[in-house]
Each structure stands twice: as structure tokens, then as C-alpha cells.
PDB file of C-alpha atoms (C1' of nucleotides) in Angstrom:
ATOM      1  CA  UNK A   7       0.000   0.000   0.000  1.00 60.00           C
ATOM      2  CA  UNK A   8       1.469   3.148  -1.062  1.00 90.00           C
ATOM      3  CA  UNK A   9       2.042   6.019   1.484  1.00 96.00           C
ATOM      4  CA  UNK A  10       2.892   9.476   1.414  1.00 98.00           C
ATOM      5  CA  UNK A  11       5.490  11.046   3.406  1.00 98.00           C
ATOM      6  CA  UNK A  12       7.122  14.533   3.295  1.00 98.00           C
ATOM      7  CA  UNK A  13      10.185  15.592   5.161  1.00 98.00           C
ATOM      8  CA  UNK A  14      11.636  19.210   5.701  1.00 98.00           C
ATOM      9  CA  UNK A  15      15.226  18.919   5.239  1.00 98.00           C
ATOM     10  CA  UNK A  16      17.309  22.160   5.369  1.00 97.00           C
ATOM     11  CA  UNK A  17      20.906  22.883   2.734  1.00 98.00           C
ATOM     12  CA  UNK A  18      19.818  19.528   1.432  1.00 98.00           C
ATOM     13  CA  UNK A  19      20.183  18.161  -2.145  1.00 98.00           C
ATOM     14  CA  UNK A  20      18.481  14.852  -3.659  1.00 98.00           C
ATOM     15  CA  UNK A  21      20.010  14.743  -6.687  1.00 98.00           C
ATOM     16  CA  UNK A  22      24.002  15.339  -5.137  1.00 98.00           C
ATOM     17  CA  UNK A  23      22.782  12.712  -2.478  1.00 98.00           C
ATOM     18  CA  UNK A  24      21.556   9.887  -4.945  1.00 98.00           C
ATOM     19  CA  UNK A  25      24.095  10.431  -7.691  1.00 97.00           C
ATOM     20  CA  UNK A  26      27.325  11.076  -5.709  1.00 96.00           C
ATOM     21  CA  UNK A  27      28.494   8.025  -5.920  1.00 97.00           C
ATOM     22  CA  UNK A  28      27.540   6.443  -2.547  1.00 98.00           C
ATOM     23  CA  UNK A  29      24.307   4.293  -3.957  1.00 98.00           C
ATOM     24  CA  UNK A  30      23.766   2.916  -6.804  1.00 98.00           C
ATOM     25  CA  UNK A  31      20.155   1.960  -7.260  1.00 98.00           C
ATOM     26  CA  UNK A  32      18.274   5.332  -7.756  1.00 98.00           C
ATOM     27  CA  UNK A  33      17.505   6.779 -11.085  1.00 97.00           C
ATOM     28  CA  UNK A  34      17.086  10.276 -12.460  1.00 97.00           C
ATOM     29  CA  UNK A  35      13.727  10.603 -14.181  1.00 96.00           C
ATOM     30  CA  UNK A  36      12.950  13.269 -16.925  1.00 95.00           C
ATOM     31  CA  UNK A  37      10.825  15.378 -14.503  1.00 96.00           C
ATOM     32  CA  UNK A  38      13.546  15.482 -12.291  1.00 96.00           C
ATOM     33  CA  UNK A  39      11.843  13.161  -9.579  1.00 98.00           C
ATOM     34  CA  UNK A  40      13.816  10.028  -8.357  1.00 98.00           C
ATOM     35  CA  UNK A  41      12.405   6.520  -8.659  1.00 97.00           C
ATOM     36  CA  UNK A  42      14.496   3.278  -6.755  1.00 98.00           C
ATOM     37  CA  UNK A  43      15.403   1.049  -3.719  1.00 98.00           C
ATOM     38  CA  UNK A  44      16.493   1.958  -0.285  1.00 97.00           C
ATOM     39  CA  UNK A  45      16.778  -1.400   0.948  1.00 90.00           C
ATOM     40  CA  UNK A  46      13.916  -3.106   0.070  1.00 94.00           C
ATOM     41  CA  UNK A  47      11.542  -0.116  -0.236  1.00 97.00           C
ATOM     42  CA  UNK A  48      11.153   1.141  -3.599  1.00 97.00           C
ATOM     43  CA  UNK A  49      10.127   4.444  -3.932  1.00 98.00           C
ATOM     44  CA  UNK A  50       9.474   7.701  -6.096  1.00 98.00           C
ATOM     45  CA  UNK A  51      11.256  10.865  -4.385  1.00 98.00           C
ATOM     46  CA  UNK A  52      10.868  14.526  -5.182  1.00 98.00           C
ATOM     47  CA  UNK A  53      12.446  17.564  -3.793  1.00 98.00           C
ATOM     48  CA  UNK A  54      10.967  20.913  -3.702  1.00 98.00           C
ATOM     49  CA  UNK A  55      12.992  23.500  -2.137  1.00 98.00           C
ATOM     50  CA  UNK A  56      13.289  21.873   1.490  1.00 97.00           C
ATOM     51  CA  UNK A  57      10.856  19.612   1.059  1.00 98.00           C
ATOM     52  CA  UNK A  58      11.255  16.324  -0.065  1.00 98.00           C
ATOM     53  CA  UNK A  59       8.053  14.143  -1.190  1.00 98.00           C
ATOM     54  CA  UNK A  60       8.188  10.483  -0.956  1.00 98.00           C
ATOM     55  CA  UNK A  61       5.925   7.807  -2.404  1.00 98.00           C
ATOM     56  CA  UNK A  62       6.712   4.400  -0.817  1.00 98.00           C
ATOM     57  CA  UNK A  63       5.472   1.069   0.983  1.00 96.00           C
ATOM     58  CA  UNK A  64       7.237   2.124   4.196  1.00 97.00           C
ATOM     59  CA  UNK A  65       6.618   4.759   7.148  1.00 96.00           C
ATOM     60  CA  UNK A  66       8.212   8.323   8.084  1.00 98.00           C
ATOM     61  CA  UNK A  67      10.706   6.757  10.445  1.00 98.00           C
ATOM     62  CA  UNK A  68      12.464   4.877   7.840  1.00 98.00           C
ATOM     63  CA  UNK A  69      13.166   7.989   5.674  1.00 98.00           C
ATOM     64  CA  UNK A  70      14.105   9.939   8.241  1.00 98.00           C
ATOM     65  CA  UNK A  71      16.915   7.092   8.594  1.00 98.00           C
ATOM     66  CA  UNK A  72      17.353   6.912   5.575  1.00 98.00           C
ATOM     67  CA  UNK A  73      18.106  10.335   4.811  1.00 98.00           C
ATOM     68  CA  UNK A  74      20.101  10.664   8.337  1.00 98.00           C
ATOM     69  CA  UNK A  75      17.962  13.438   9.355  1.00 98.00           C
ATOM     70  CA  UNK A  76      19.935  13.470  13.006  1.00 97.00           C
ATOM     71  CA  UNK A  77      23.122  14.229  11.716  1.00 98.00           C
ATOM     72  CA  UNK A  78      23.546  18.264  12.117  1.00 98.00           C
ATOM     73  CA  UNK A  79      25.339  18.952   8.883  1.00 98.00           C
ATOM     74  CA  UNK A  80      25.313  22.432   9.908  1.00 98.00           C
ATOM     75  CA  UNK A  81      27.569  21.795  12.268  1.00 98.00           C
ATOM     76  CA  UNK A  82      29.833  19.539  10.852  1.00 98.00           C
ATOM     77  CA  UNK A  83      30.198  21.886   7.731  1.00 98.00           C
ATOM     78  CA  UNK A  84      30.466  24.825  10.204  1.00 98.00           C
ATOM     79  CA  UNK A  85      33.446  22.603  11.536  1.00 98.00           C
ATOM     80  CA  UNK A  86      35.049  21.762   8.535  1.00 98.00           C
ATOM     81  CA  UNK A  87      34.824  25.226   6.919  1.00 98.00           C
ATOM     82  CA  UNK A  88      38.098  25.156   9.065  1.00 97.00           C
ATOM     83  CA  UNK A  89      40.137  24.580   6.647  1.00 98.00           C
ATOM     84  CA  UNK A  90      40.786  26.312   3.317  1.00 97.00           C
ATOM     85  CA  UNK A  91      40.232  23.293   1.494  1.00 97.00           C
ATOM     86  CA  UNK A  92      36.557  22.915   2.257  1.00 98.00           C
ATOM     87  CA  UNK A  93      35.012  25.576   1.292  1.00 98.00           C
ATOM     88  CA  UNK A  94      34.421  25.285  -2.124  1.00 97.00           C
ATOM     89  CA  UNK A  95      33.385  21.515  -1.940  1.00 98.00           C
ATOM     90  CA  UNK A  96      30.951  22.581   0.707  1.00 98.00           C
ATOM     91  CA  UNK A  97      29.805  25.148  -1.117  1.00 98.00           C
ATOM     92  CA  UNK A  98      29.284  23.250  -4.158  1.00 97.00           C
ATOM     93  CA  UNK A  99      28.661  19.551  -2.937  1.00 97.00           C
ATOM     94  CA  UNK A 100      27.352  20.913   0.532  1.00 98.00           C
ATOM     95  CA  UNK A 101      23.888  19.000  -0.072  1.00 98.00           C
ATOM     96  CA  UNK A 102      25.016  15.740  -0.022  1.00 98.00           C
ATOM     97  CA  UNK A 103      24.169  13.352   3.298  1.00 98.00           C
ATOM     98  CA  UNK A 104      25.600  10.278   4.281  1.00 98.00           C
ATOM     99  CA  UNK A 105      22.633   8.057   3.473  1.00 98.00           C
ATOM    100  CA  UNK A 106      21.849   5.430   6.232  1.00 98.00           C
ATOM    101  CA  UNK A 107      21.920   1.959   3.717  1.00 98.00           C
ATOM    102  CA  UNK A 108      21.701  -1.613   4.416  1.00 98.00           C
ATOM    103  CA  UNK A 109      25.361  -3.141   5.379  1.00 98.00           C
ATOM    104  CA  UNK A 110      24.920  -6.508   3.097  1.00 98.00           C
ATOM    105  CA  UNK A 111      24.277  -4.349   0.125  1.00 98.00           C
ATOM    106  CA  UNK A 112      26.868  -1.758   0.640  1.00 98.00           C
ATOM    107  CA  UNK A 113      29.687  -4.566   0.937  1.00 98.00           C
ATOM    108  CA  UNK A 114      28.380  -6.248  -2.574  1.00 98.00           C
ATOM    109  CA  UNK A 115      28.148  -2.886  -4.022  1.00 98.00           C
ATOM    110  CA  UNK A 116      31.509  -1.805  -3.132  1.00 98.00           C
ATOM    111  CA  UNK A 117      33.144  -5.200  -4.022  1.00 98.00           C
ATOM    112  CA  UNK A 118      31.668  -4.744  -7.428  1.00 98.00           C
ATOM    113  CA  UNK A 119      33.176  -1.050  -7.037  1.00 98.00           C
ATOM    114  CA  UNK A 120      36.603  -1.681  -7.324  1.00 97.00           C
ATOM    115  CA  UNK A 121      38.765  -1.237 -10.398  1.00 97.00           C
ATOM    116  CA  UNK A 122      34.825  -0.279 -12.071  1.00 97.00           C
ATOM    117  CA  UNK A 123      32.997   2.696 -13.488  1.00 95.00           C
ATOM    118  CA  UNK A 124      29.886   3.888 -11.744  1.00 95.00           C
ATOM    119  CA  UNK A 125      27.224   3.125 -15.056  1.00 96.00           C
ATOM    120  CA  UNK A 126      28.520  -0.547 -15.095  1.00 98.00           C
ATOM    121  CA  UNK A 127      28.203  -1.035 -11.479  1.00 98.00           C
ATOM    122  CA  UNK A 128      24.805   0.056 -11.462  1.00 98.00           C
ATOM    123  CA  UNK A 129      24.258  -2.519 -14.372  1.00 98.00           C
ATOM    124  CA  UNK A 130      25.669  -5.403 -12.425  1.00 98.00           C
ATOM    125  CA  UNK A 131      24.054  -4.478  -9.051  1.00 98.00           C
ATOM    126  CA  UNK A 132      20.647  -4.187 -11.510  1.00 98.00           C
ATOM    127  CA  UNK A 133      21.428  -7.373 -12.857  1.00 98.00           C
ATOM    128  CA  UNK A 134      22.234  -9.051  -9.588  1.00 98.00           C
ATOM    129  CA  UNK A 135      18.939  -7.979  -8.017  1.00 98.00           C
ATOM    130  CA  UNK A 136      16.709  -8.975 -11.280  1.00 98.00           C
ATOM    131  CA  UNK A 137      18.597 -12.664 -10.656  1.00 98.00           C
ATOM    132  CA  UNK A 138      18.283 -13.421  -6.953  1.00 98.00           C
ATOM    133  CA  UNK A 139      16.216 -10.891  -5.514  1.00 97.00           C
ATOM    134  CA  UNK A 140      12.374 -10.837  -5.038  1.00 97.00           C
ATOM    135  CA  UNK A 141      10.459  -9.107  -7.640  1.00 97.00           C
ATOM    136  CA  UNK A 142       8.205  -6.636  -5.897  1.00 96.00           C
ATOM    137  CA  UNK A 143       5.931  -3.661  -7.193  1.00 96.00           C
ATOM    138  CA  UNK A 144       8.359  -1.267  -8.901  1.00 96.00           C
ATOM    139  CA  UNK A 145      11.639  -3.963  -9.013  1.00 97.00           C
ATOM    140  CA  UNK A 146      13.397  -6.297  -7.444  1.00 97.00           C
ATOM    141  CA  UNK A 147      14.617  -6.366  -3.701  1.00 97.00           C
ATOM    142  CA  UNK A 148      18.745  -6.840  -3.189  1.00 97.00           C
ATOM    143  CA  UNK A 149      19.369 -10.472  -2.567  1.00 98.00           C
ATOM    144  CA  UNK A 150      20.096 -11.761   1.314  1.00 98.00           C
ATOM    145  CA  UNK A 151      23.532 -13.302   1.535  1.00 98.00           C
ATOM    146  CA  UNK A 152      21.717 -16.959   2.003  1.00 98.00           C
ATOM    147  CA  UNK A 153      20.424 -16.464  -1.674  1.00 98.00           C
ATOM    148  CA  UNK A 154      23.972 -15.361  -3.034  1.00 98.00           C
ATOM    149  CA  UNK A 155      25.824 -18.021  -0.433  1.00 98.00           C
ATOM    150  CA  UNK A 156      23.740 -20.701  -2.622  1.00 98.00           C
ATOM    151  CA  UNK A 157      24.988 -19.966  -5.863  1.00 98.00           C
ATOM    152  CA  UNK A 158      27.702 -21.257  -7.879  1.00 98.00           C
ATOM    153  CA  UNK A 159      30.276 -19.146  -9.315  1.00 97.00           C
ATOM    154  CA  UNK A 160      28.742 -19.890 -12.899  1.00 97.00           C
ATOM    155  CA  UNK A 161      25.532 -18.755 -11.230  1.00 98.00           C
ATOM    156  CA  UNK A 162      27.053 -15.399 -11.075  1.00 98.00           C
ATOM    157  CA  UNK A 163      27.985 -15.900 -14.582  1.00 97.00           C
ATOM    158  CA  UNK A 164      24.538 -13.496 -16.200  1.00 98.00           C
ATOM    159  CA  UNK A 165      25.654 -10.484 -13.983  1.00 98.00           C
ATOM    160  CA  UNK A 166      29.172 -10.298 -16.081  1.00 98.00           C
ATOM    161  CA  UNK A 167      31.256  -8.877 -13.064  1.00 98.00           C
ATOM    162  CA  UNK A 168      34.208 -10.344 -14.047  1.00 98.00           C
ATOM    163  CA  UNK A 169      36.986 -11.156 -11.053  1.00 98.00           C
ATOM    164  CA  UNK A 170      34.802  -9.131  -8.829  1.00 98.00           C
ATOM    165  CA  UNK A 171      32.686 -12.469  -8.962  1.00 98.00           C
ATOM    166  CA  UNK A 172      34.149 -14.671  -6.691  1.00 98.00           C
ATOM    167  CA  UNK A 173      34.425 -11.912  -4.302  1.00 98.00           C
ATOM    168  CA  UNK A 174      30.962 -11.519  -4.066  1.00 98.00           C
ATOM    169  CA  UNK A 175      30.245 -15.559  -3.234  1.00 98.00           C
ATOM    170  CA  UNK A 176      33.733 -14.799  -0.485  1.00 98.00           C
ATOM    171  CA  UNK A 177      31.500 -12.321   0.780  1.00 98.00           C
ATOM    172  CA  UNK A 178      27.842 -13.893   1.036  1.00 98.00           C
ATOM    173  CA  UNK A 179      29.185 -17.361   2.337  1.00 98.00           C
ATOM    174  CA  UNK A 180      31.107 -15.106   5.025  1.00 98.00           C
ATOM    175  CA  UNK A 181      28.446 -13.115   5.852  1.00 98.00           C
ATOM    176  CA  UNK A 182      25.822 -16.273   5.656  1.00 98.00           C
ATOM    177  CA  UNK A 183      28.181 -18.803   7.815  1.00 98.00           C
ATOM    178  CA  UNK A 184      29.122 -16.261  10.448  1.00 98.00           C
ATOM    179  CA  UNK A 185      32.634 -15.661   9.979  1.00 98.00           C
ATOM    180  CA  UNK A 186      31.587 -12.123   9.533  1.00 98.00           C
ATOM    181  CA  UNK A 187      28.536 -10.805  11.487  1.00 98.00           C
ATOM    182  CA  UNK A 188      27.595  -7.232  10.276  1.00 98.00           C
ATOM    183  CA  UNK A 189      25.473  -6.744  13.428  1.00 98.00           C
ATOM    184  CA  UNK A 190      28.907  -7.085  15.165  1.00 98.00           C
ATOM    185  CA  UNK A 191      30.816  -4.784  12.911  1.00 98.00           C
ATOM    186  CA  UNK A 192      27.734  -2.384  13.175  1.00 98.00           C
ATOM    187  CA  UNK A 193      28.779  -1.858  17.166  1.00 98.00           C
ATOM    188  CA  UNK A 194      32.317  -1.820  17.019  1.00 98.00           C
ATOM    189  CA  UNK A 195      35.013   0.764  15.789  1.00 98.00           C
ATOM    190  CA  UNK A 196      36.219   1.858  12.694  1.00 98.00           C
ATOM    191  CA  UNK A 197      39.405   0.397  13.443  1.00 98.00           C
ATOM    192  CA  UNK A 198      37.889  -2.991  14.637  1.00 98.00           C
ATOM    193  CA  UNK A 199      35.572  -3.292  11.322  1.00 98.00           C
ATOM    194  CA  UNK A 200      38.142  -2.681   9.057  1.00 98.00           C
ATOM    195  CA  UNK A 201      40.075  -5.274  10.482  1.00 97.00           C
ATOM    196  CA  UNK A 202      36.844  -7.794  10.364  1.00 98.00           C
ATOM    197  CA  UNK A 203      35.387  -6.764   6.664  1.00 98.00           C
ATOM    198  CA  UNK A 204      39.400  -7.365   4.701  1.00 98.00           C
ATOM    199  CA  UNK A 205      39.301 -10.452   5.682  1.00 98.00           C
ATOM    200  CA  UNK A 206      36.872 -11.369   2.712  1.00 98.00           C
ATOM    201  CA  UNK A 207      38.666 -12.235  -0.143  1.00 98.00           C
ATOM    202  CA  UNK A 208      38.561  -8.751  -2.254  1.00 98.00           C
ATOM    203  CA  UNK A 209      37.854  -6.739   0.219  1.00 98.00           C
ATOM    204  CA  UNK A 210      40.707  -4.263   0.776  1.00 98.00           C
ATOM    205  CA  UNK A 211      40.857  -0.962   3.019  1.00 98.00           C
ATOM    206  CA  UNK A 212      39.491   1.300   0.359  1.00 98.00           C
ATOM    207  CA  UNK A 213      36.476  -0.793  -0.142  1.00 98.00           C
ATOM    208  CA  UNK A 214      35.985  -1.539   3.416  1.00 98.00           C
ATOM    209  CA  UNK A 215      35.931   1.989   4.249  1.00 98.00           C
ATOM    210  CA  UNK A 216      33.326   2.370   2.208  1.00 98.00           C
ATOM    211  CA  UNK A 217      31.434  -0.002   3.844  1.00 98.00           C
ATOM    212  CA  UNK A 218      32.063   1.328   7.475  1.00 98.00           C
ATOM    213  CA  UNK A 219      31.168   4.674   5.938  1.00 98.00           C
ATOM    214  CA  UNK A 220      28.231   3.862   3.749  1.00 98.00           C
ATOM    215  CA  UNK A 221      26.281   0.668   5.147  1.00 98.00           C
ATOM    216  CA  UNK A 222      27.437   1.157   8.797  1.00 98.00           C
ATOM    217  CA  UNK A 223      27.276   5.322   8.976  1.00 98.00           C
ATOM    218  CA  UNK A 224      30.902   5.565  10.639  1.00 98.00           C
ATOM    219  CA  UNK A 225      31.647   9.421   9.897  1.00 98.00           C
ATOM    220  CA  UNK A 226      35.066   8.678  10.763  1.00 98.00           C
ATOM    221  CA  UNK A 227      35.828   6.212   8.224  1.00 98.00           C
ATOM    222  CA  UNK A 228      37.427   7.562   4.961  1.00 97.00           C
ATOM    223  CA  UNK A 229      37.718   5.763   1.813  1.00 97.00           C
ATOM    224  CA  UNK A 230      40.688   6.969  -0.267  1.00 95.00           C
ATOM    225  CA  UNK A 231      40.247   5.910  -4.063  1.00 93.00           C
ATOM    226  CA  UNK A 232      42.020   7.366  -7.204  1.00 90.00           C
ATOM    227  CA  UNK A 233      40.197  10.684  -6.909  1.00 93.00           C
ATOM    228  CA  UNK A 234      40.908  11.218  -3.170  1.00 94.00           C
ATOM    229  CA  UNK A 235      44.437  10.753  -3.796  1.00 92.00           C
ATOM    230  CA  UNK A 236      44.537  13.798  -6.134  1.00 92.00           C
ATOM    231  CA  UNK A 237      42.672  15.732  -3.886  1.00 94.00           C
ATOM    232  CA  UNK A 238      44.694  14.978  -1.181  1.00 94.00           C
ATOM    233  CA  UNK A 239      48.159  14.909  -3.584  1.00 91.00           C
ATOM    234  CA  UNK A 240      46.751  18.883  -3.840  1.00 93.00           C
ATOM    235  CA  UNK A 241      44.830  20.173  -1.078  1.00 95.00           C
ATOM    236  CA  UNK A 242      46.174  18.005   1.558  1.00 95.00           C
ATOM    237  CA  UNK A 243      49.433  16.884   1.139  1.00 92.00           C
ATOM    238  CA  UNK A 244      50.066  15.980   5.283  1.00 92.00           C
ATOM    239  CA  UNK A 245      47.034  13.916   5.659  1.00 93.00           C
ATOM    240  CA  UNK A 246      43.655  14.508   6.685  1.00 96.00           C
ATOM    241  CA  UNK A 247      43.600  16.455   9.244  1.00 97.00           C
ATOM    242  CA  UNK A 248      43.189  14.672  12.498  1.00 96.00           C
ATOM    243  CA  UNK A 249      40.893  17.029  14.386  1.00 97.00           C
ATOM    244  CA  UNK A 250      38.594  16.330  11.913  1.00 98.00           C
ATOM    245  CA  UNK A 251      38.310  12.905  11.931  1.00 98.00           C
ATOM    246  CA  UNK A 252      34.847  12.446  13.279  1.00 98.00           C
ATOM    247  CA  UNK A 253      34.170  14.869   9.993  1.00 98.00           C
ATOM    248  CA  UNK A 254      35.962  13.142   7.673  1.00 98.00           C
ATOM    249  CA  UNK A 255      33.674  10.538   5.958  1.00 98.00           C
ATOM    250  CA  UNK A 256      31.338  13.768   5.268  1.00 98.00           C
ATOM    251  CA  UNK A 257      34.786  15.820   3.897  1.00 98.00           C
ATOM    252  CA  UNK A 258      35.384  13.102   1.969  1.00 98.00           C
ATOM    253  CA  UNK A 259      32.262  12.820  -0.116  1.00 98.00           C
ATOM    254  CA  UNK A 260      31.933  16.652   0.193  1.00 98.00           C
ATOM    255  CA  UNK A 261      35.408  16.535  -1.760  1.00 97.00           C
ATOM    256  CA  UNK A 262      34.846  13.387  -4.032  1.00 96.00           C
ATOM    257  CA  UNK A 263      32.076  14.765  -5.401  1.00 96.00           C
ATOM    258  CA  UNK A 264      33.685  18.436  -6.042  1.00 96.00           C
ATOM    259  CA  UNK A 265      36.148  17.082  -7.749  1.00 95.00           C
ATOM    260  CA  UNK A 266      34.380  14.883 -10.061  1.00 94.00           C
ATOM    261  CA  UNK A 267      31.852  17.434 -10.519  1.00 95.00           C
ATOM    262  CA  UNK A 268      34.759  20.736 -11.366  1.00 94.00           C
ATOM    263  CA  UNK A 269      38.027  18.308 -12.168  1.00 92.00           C
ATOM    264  CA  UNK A 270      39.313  21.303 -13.551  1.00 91.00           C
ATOM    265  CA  UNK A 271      38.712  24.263 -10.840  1.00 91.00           C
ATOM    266  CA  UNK A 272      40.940  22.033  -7.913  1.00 90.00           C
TER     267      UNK A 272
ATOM    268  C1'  DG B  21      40.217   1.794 -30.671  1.00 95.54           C
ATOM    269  C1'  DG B  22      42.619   2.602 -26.645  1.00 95.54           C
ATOM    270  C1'  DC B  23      42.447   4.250 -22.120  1.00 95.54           C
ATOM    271  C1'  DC B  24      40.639   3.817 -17.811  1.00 95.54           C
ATOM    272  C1'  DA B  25      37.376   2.759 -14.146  1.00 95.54           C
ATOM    273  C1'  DG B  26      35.354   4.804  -6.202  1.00 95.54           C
ATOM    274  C1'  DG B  27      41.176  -1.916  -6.191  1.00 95.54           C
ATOM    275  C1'  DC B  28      42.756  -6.224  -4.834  1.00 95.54           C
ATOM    276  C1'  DT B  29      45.599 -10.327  -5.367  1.00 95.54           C
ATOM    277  C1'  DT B  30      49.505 -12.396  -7.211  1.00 95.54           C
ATOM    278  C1'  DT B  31      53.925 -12.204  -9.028  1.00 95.54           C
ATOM    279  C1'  DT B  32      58.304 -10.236  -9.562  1.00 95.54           C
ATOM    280  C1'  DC B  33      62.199  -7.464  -8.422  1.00 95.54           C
TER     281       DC B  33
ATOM    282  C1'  DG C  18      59.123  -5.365   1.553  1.00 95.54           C
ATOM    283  C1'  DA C  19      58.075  -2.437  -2.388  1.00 95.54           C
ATOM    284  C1'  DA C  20      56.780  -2.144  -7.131  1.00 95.54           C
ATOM    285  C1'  DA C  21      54.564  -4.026 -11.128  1.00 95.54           C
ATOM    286  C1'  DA C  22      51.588  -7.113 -13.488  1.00 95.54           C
ATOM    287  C1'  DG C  23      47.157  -9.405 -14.073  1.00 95.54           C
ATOM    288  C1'  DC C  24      42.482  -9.425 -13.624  1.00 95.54           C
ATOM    289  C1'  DA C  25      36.925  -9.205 -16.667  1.00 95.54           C
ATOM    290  C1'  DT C  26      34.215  -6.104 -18.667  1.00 95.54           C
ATOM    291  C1'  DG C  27      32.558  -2.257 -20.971  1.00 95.54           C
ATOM    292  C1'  DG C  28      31.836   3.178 -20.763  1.00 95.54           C
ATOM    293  C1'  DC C  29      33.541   6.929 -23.018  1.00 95.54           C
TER     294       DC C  29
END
DNA sequence: GGCCAGGCTTTTC
DNA sequence: GAAAAGCATGGC
């Protein structure tokens, strides 16, 4: 049953959110409106000034999640304005929130990330979901781990991910057996997540940091691809400041998405 | 048509 | 140990 819900969310931008690279199961219609999965919901999303309409199967609270509508942004961007180096990205990629996703799907997503472009890893993750998820009004749900665990690595075949394939069955029968419990990881530091999520076979410290950062909402993790190494190489040659760090998984997609966005005004 | 993609593993120096 | 090669596939 479909159900209206409208938040009020201040500085904010949809379209920065959805497209920034953090999710990859939203798409831009020709109105402008949003239709795709959070989760398992799938919904049509609009923003109007602050206000952002939703049309969905699910309640308030789960948007409000969704959109991490506790996080003072304000206040973090008030913070980070600190430093020379974030004021254009706020200014221009200031919109974006850390969107509250579900762990299991921001590992696969992230393992099918790596060495990838962000149209073809929309296509797999598309594919993936028409395969082994559950086809519900508007799509298909992202597969559980037990469905993926059960598959072959010829199963896997259809979604052509290439090497990124056996990562993903690494992953599910991990996450299925118990050698890796995301509830665990989910209540435990950066640090100690990290540690827990490269133990799957593909999973390295960029892609587990998106994870932490993405699926679990650690604001101090801090994924460092190709594109944060140039903007580091230039802005911040030291480091990352460490009095930002509980900042620095917003800095970081504040500044990923600036430079992707204006490669050529760094 | 060739370069490169939100890297990681394996091999080689 | 550090650096380089190999990996599947396809977007641009």
C-alpha cells in the first residue's frame, strides 16, 4: 500500500545525495523526480525546495533514517569550513548526506566497485537484483547473503562482473556462515571493522571503508580511491587532518564529489 | 580503438 | 618489503 510522506530537510540536495556516488540503485527521471530502492523499499522521491516528497510502501521513520535526518550537517560543515580546502566543496557539494543503507548491500556494491565505473556497477548491481532478488511492485529487492551463499560461481555468470565475482560468493558465504557478522561490525570501531570486513577475499581498506562509511554510517571512516588521492596529492598533502576525523567521511564525499563534478577548478 | 574505471591479489624485483 | 603485473568487462 502506497504512502505518502514529506520531510523538511534544510541545505539539502536529492540529486548530489543519490548520484554522488555512494548508492547505486536510484535513477534520475525526466521530470527530475527520483524513482528506486532503499533497501527493500522502492520508492518515487521529489524535492521541492526543502521539502522532499516520498511515495513508498514504508513509514516516516524509515526515511528519516534513511536520509540521516539526526546528523547536524550544519555543524559539521560549520566545523570543517576550518580549513581552506573545504570551502568550495561545501559550497558546491554541501547538499550531499551520508545516506543510512543496508550493510549486506553496501559490501556487494563496493566489491563490485573496485577497479569499475559507476554506469557498469549500477548494471551489475541491476542485474544481480533482477537474478536473486524478489520481484516486488516497482523492481526487485537486493538479494540476502543466504540467496547469493547458494549460488555457484557460474551462477554469477549473467551479472558479467568479471573477477569481482568470486568476491561476491567470499562475501555472502562469510556473511551467511558467520565468519563475519555485520550486526557485530555495526557496534564496534572503525578500526575494529576494518580489520573484520578485509578479511573477505577482495575486500581491501578502500572498499571496506566504504562499507564502514556507507552501510554502517561511521563518519570517521574515509575511503581513499584514485580521486581522493589527487585531492589529497593537492589540497592536503600531510594527511587529513586529524581534528577532523569524526568529519571526515562527510569531507570526503563533500570533496569526491567536487572534484568529479569541477576536475578542472581544484 | 585505446584508455581507464570509487582496487585487490599475485607475481616479480 | 616495495613495485609491477594481471584481472573481466565495458563506458567513453
Amino acid at each position: 500500500m502506497a504512502q505518502q510522506t514529506t520531510l523538511t530537510i534544510p541545505n539539502f540536495s536529492l540529486r548530489d545525495t543519490l548520484l554522488c556516488g555512494q548508492c547505486f540503485r536510484w535513477e534520475e527521471l525526466p521530470d527530475g523526480s527520483f524513482s528506486g530502492f532503499a533497501g527493500s523499499h522502492f520508492a518515487s522521491v521529489l524535492q521541492s525546495g526543502d521539502q522532499v516528497f516520498i511515495t513508498s510502501d514504508t513509514d516516516a521513520a524509515f526515511w528519516e533514517a534513511y536520509f540521516d535526518c539526526d546528523t547536524d550537517y550544519e555543524a559539521a560543515k560549520k566545523r570543517l569550513s576550518h580549513y581552506r580546502a573545504m570551502r568550495r566543496p561545501i559550497e558546491r557539494a554541501g547538499g550531499i548526506r551520508l545516506l543510512r543503507q543496508d550493510p549486506w548491500e553496501a559490501l556487494c556494491s563496493f566489491i563490485i566497485s573496485q577497479n569499475n565505473n559507476i554506469p557498469r556497477i549500477k548494471g551489475i548491481i541491476s542485474r544481480m537484483c533482477e537474478a536473486f532478488g524478489e520481484a516486488v511492485p516497482g523492481g526487485y529487492t537486493f538479494p540476502a547473503a543466504e540467496r547469493l551463499a547458494a549460488c555457484t560461481l557460474d551462477d554469477l555468470a549473467p551479472l558479467r562482473a568479471g573477477f569481482r565475482g568470486k568476491y561476491l560468493l567470499d562475501a555472502a558465504q562469510r556473511v551467511n556462515d558467520g565468519r563475519v557478522v555485520l550486526d557485530r561490525i555495526a557496534a564496534s570501531s572503525t578500526e575494529e571493522g576494518e580489520a573484520e570486513l578485509i578479511q573477505i577475499f577482495g575486500v581491501g581498506v578502500k572498499v571496506a571503508q566504504c562499507v564502514l562509511l556507507y552501510g554502517f554510517h561511521k563518519l570517521d571512516a574515509f575511503p581513499v580511491d584514485v580521486w581522493m588521492k589527487k585531492v589529497l596529492a593537492l589540497h592536503f598533502p600531510n594527511g587529513f587532518p586529524k581534528q577532523a576525523k569524526k568529519d571526515r567521511g562527510i569531507a570526503q564525499q563533500f570533496l569526491f564529489h567536487d572534484i568529479r563534478s569541477f576536475p578542472d577548478q581544484q
